[in-house]
């Protein structure tokens, strides 16, 4: 709120809350000269597996009420959010926490500190494995079905390159909670339309606060050119998340 307060103090900025926009291009016909979409990536990616609705999304688990856990908890995912979910599960009472991911531990996109947390919290890591189904008993999670995957020799890890290992499916019983934290996607898919611009995570994928700020500055420069009917600058092939405009403040 301090940030918004400073913006409002500069004048000319209006903050409208509880005003969802699903078709941003329509704003151009409602008195707006340009639209910048900076929604980030907050919609959980789903797997489409059996009984997935019984699982918690990483977003809901971390952002919702801190419900106590117990027993064996499986976290699907190998990124920073998955690590946050795993460590939080330990703190909330889980007796055994296991991360299941397509990556091996060495391939996970983690900081050295996040890797230390995995060890410090006693979290198990099962790599080269994917979730096939969640098993229920009397309406509650009772286990999971997993399957091993393989990466072609010599290939650098990419989720698109892994393939199922035939006959490797197996059921892990006794699981009490499943948390799916495989990433997020933007709520508004990128599209091309004159006067509509994208910046930040929703355009370039996950990025740091500094990179998101730089992206916003670059889009501001593009919008300024658009409003003056000048050539709109392009930042490719230069790294798009590096600021190319000095903005005071």
Tab-separated table of C-alpha atoms in Angstrom:
chain	number	residue	atom	x	y	z
A	1	UNK	CA	0.000	0.000	0.000
A	2	UNK	CA	2.944	2.330	0.568
A	3	UNK	CA	3.848	1.869	-3.098
A	4	UNK	CA	0.326	2.689	-4.253
A	5	UNK	CA	0.249	5.704	-1.931
A	6	UNK	CA	3.436	7.054	-3.498
A	7	UNK	CA	1.991	6.569	-7.004
A	8	UNK	CA	-1.219	8.380	-6.111
A	9	UNK	CA	0.843	11.205	-4.678
A	10	UNK	CA	2.313	11.830	-8.136
A	11	UNK	CA	-1.143	12.567	-9.528
A	12	UNK	CA	-2.855	11.218	-12.622
A	13	UNK	CA	-3.052	7.644	-11.330
A	14	UNK	CA	-6.295	5.964	-10.316
A	15	UNK	CA	-6.423	2.603	-8.540
A	16	UNK	CA	-9.586	0.590	-9.246
A	17	UNK	CA	-10.040	-2.555	-7.154
A	18	UNK	CA	-12.574	-5.370	-7.582
A	19	UNK	CA	-12.649	-4.622	-11.316
A	20	UNK	CA	-11.744	-7.852	-13.140
A	21	UNK	CA	-10.900	-7.578	-16.835
A	22	UNK	CA	-11.248	-10.643	-19.048
A	23	UNK	CA	-11.071	-8.968	-22.465
A	24	UNK	CA	-8.485	-6.194	-22.158
A	25	UNK	CA	-8.688	-5.123	-25.810
A	26	UNK	CA	-12.267	-3.963	-25.208
A	27	UNK	CA	-10.920	-1.250	-22.916
A	28	UNK	CA	-9.626	0.517	-26.028
A	29	UNK	CA	-13.236	1.206	-26.966
A	30	UNK	CA	-14.100	2.502	-23.523
A	31	UNK	CA	-11.975	5.617	-23.453
A	32	UNK	CA	-8.533	4.110	-22.865
A	33	UNK	CA	-5.790	4.894	-25.390
A	34	UNK	CA	-3.584	1.889	-24.517
A	35	UNK	CA	-3.581	-1.116	-22.214
A	36	UNK	CA	-0.623	-2.643	-20.358
A	37	UNK	CA	-1.218	-6.177	-19.057
A	38	UNK	CA	0.971	-6.924	-16.035
A	39	UNK	CA	-1.047	-9.625	-14.305
A	40	UNK	CA	1.837	-11.949	-13.513
A	41	UNK	CA	1.346	-15.718	-13.343
A	42	UNK	CA	-1.046	-16.797	-10.603
A	43	UNK	CA	-3.210	-19.552	-12.100
A	44	UNK	CA	-1.944	-22.990	-11.022
A	45	UNK	CA	-0.960	-25.386	-13.801
A	46	UNK	CA	-2.862	-28.655	-13.490
A	47	UNK	CA	-1.937	-32.175	-14.544
A	48	UNK	CA	-5.331	-33.572	-15.497
A	49	UNK	CA	-4.816	-36.776	-13.519
A	50	UNK	CA	-7.448	-38.905	-11.799
A	51	UNK	CA	-8.829	-37.361	-8.570
A	52	UNK	CA	-6.652	-34.256	-8.932
A	53	UNK	CA	-9.379	-32.202	-7.254
A	54	UNK	CA	-8.560	-33.990	-3.989
A	55	UNK	CA	-5.102	-32.408	-3.971
A	56	UNK	CA	-4.155	-28.927	-2.806
A	57	UNK	CA	-2.548	-26.460	-5.195
A	58	UNK	CA	0.722	-24.996	-3.998
A	59	UNK	CA	-0.818	-21.510	-4.149
A	60	UNK	CA	-3.755	-22.461	-1.926
A	61	UNK	CA	-1.563	-24.356	0.514
A	62	UNK	CA	0.863	-21.486	1.003
A	63	UNK	CA	-1.667	-18.663	0.829
A	64	UNK	CA	-4.656	-20.151	2.627
A	65	UNK	CA	-5.369	-21.078	6.215
A	66	UNK	CA	-2.452	-22.908	7.821
A	67	UNK	CA	-4.154	-26.267	8.199
A	68	UNK	CA	-2.274	-28.866	10.278
A	69	UNK	CA	-0.958	-31.914	8.427
A	70	UNK	CA	0.039	-35.419	9.457
A	71	UNK	CA	1.411	-38.611	8.004
A	72	UNK	CA	2.981	-38.922	4.559
A	73	UNK	CA	2.713	-35.798	2.378
A	74	UNK	CA	3.720	-35.788	-1.284
A	75	UNK	CA	4.566	-32.540	-3.047
A	76	UNK	CA	4.512	-32.698	-6.833
A	77	UNK	CA	7.055	-30.325	-8.362
A	78	UNK	CA	10.727	-29.458	-8.294
A	79	UNK	CA	10.867	-25.671	-8.153
A	80	UNK	CA	11.022	-23.004	-5.480
A	81	UNK	CA	7.280	-23.103	-4.729
A	82	UNK	CA	7.437	-26.877	-4.315
A	83	UNK	CA	10.274	-26.477	-1.804
A	84	UNK	CA	8.260	-23.858	0.089
A	85	UNK	CA	5.326	-26.275	0.195
A	86	UNK	CA	7.528	-29.133	1.396
A	87	UNK	CA	9.162	-27.158	4.200
A	88	UNK	CA	5.798	-25.715	5.243
A	89	UNK	CA	4.342	-29.234	5.344
A	90	UNK	CA	7.064	-30.255	7.793
A	91	UNK	CA	6.374	-27.199	9.930
A	92	UNK	CA	2.660	-28.028	9.971
A	93	UNK	CA	3.187	-31.497	11.402
A	94	UNK	CA	3.750	-33.886	8.486
A	95	UNK	CA	5.732	-36.916	9.603
A	96	UNK	CA	7.180	-37.629	6.166
A	97	UNK	CA	7.439	-35.226	3.233
A	98	UNK	CA	8.443	-36.358	-0.237
A	99	UNK	CA	8.964	-34.239	-3.335
A	100	UNK	CA	8.140	-36.025	-6.597
A	101	UNK	CA	9.487	-34.386	-9.749
A	102	UNK	CA	10.493	-35.021	-13.337
A	103	UNK	CA	13.910	-33.570	-12.556
A	104	UNK	CA	16.688	-35.100	-10.540
A	105	UNK	CA	17.706	-33.026	-7.516
A	106	UNK	CA	20.751	-31.675	-9.365
A	107	UNK	CA	18.519	-30.401	-12.193
A	108	UNK	CA	15.971	-28.582	-10.063
A	109	UNK	CA	15.964	-24.789	-10.606
A	110	UNK	CA	16.784	-23.972	-6.992
A	111	UNK	CA	19.070	-21.586	-5.142
A	112	UNK	CA	21.795	-22.995	-2.868
A	113	UNK	CA	19.694	-21.907	0.128
A	114	UNK	CA	16.641	-23.798	-1.138
A	115	UNK	CA	18.754	-26.930	-1.582
A	116	UNK	CA	19.960	-26.563	1.995
A	117	UNK	CA	16.339	-26.402	3.171
A	118	UNK	CA	15.581	-29.731	1.528
A	119	UNK	CA	18.347	-31.379	3.526
A	120	UNK	CA	17.742	-29.448	6.753
A	121	UNK	CA	14.042	-30.351	6.809
A	122	UNK	CA	14.658	-34.006	6.019
A	123	UNK	CA	12.646	-33.878	2.800
A	124	UNK	CA	12.868	-36.903	0.516
A	125	UNK	CA	13.311	-36.313	-3.212
A	126	UNK	CA	12.057	-38.784	-5.806
A	127	UNK	CA	13.210	-37.648	-9.226
A	128	UNK	CA	12.454	-38.843	-12.753
A	129	UNK	CA	8.934	-39.668	-11.613
A	130	UNK	CA	5.504	-38.332	-12.458
A	131	UNK	CA	2.069	-38.521	-10.851
A	132	UNK	CA	-0.425	-40.711	-12.731
A	133	UNK	CA	-3.359	-40.724	-10.303
A	134	UNK	CA	-4.468	-39.991	-6.758
A	135	UNK	CA	-6.115	-42.915	-4.999
A	136	UNK	CA	-9.080	-42.315	-2.695
A	137	UNK	CA	-10.705	-44.403	0.026
A	138	UNK	CA	-13.965	-43.244	1.594
A	139	UNK	CA	-13.508	-39.856	-0.026
A	140	UNK	CA	-10.045	-39.247	1.421
A	141	UNK	CA	-6.596	-39.556	-0.147
A	142	UNK	CA	-5.166	-43.009	0.526
A	143	UNK	CA	-2.263	-43.226	-1.913
A	144	UNK	CA	-0.868	-42.205	-5.275
A	145	UNK	CA	0.047	-43.945	-8.496
A	146	UNK	CA	3.434	-42.921	-9.828
A	147	UNK	CA	5.405	-43.724	-12.959
A	148	UNK	CA	9.089	-43.474	-13.713
A	149	UNK	CA	10.254	-41.340	-16.626
A	150	UNK	CA	13.519	-41.245	-18.551
A	151	UNK	CA	15.518	-38.553	-20.322
A	152	UNK	CA	17.395	-39.457	-23.522
A	153	UNK	CA	21.133	-39.841	-22.947
A	154	UNK	CA	23.086	-36.627	-23.410
A	155	UNK	CA	20.001	-34.422	-23.296
A	156	UNK	CA	19.811	-31.429	-20.975
A	157	UNK	CA	16.664	-31.642	-18.857
A	158	UNK	CA	13.516	-30.335	-20.463
A	159	UNK	CA	10.061	-31.571	-19.408
A	160	UNK	CA	9.110	-32.010	-23.062
A	161	UNK	CA	11.887	-34.560	-23.584
A	162	UNK	CA	11.071	-37.024	-20.806
A	163	UNK	CA	9.228	-40.224	-21.676
A	164	UNK	CA	7.417	-42.810	-19.587
A	165	UNK	CA	9.282	-45.978	-18.685
A	166	UNK	CA	6.957	-48.789	-19.723
A	167	UNK	CA	5.853	-51.031	-16.879
A	168	UNK	CA	7.198	-48.725	-14.159
A	169	UNK	CA	3.843	-47.600	-12.792
A	170	UNK	CA	3.372	-48.365	-9.114
A	171	UNK	CA	1.087	-47.405	-6.237
A	172	UNK	CA	2.393	-45.758	-3.068
A	173	UNK	CA	-0.121	-46.425	-0.267
A	174	UNK	CA	-0.550	-44.506	2.954
A	175	UNK	CA	-0.298	-40.998	1.517
A	176	UNK	CA	-2.509	-38.551	3.414
A	177	UNK	CA	-2.018	-35.304	1.492
A	178	UNK	CA	-0.946	-34.347	-2.031
A	179	UNK	CA	0.182	-30.824	-2.918
A	180	UNK	CA	0.629	-29.968	-6.599
A	181	UNK	CA	3.153	-27.186	-7.181
A	182	UNK	CA	4.355	-27.515	-10.763
A	183	UNK	CA	4.105	-23.844	-11.644
A	184	UNK	CA	1.630	-21.169	-12.624
A	185	UNK	CA	0.366	-19.629	-15.833
A	186	UNK	CA	-1.025	-16.170	-16.650
A	187	UNK	CA	-4.756	-15.576	-16.340
A	188	UNK	CA	-4.703	-13.760	-19.687
A	189	UNK	CA	-2.891	-15.482	-22.547
A	190	UNK	CA	-0.640	-13.253	-24.646
A	191	UNK	CA	-2.171	-12.022	-27.891
A	192	UNK	CA	-1.360	-9.436	-30.543
A	193	UNK	CA	-3.527	-6.307	-30.743
A	194	UNK	CA	-2.652	-2.710	-31.534
A	195	UNK	CA	-2.602	-0.702	-28.321
A	196	UNK	CA	-2.264	-3.734	-26.017
A	197	UNK	CA	1.100	-4.423	-24.390
A	198	UNK	CA	2.375	-7.137	-22.044
A	199	UNK	CA	5.033	-6.914	-19.340
A	200	UNK	CA	6.464	-8.998	-16.513
A	201	UNK	CA	5.942	-12.668	-15.700
A	202	UNK	CA	2.823	-12.998	-17.828
A	203	UNK	CA	4.845	-12.120	-20.917
A	204	UNK	CA	8.354	-13.453	-20.331
A	205	UNK	CA	7.755	-16.176	-17.754
A	206	UNK	CA	8.986	-16.226	-14.145
A	207	UNK	CA	11.379	-13.369	-13.461
A	208	UNK	CA	12.817	-11.399	-10.583
A	209	UNK	CA	11.365	-8.160	-9.187
A	210	UNK	CA	14.203	-6.230	-10.854
A	211	UNK	CA	13.503	-7.875	-14.223
A	212	UNK	CA	9.756	-7.267	-13.866
A	213	UNK	CA	10.437	-3.588	-13.146
A	214	UNK	CA	12.687	-3.369	-16.191
A	215	UNK	CA	10.011	-5.005	-18.320
A	216	UNK	CA	7.482	-2.428	-17.110
A	217	UNK	CA	9.806	0.440	-18.014
A	218	UNK	CA	10.327	-0.983	-21.494
A	219	UNK	CA	6.586	-1.302	-22.069
A	220	UNK	CA	6.087	2.269	-20.842
A	221	UNK	CA	8.549	3.357	-23.533
A	222	UNK	CA	6.611	1.366	-26.144
A	223	UNK	CA	3.286	2.859	-25.058
A	224	UNK	CA	4.745	6.370	-25.140
A	225	UNK	CA	5.830	5.795	-28.739
A	226	UNK	CA	2.436	4.284	-29.627
A	227	UNK	CA	0.530	7.270	-28.236
A	228	UNK	CA	2.704	9.637	-30.275
A	229	UNK	CA	2.243	7.549	-33.441
A	230	UNK	CA	5.988	6.896	-33.563
A	231	UNK	CA	7.756	3.639	-34.377
A	232	UNK	CA	7.342	1.288	-31.438
A	233	UNK	CA	10.750	0.112	-30.231
A	234	UNK	CA	11.490	-3.593	-30.142
A	235	UNK	CA	13.836	-5.042	-27.552
A	236	UNK	CA	14.645	-8.287	-29.383
A	237	UNK	CA	17.197	-9.743	-29.736
A	238	UNK	CA	18.427	-7.699	-26.743
A	239	UNK	CA	17.412	-9.341	-23.466
A	240	UNK	CA	13.793	-8.134	-23.027
A	241	UNK	CA	13.994	-8.011	-19.235
A	242	UNK	CA	16.863	-5.524	-19.209
A	243	UNK	CA	15.721	-1.924	-18.865
A	244	UNK	CA	16.427	0.257	-21.881
A	245	UNK	CA	15.016	3.486	-20.473
A	246	UNK	CA	16.186	5.538	-17.517
A	247	UNK	CA	13.117	6.453	-15.478
A	248	UNK	CA	13.499	8.891	-12.550
A	249	UNK	CA	12.390	7.676	-9.130
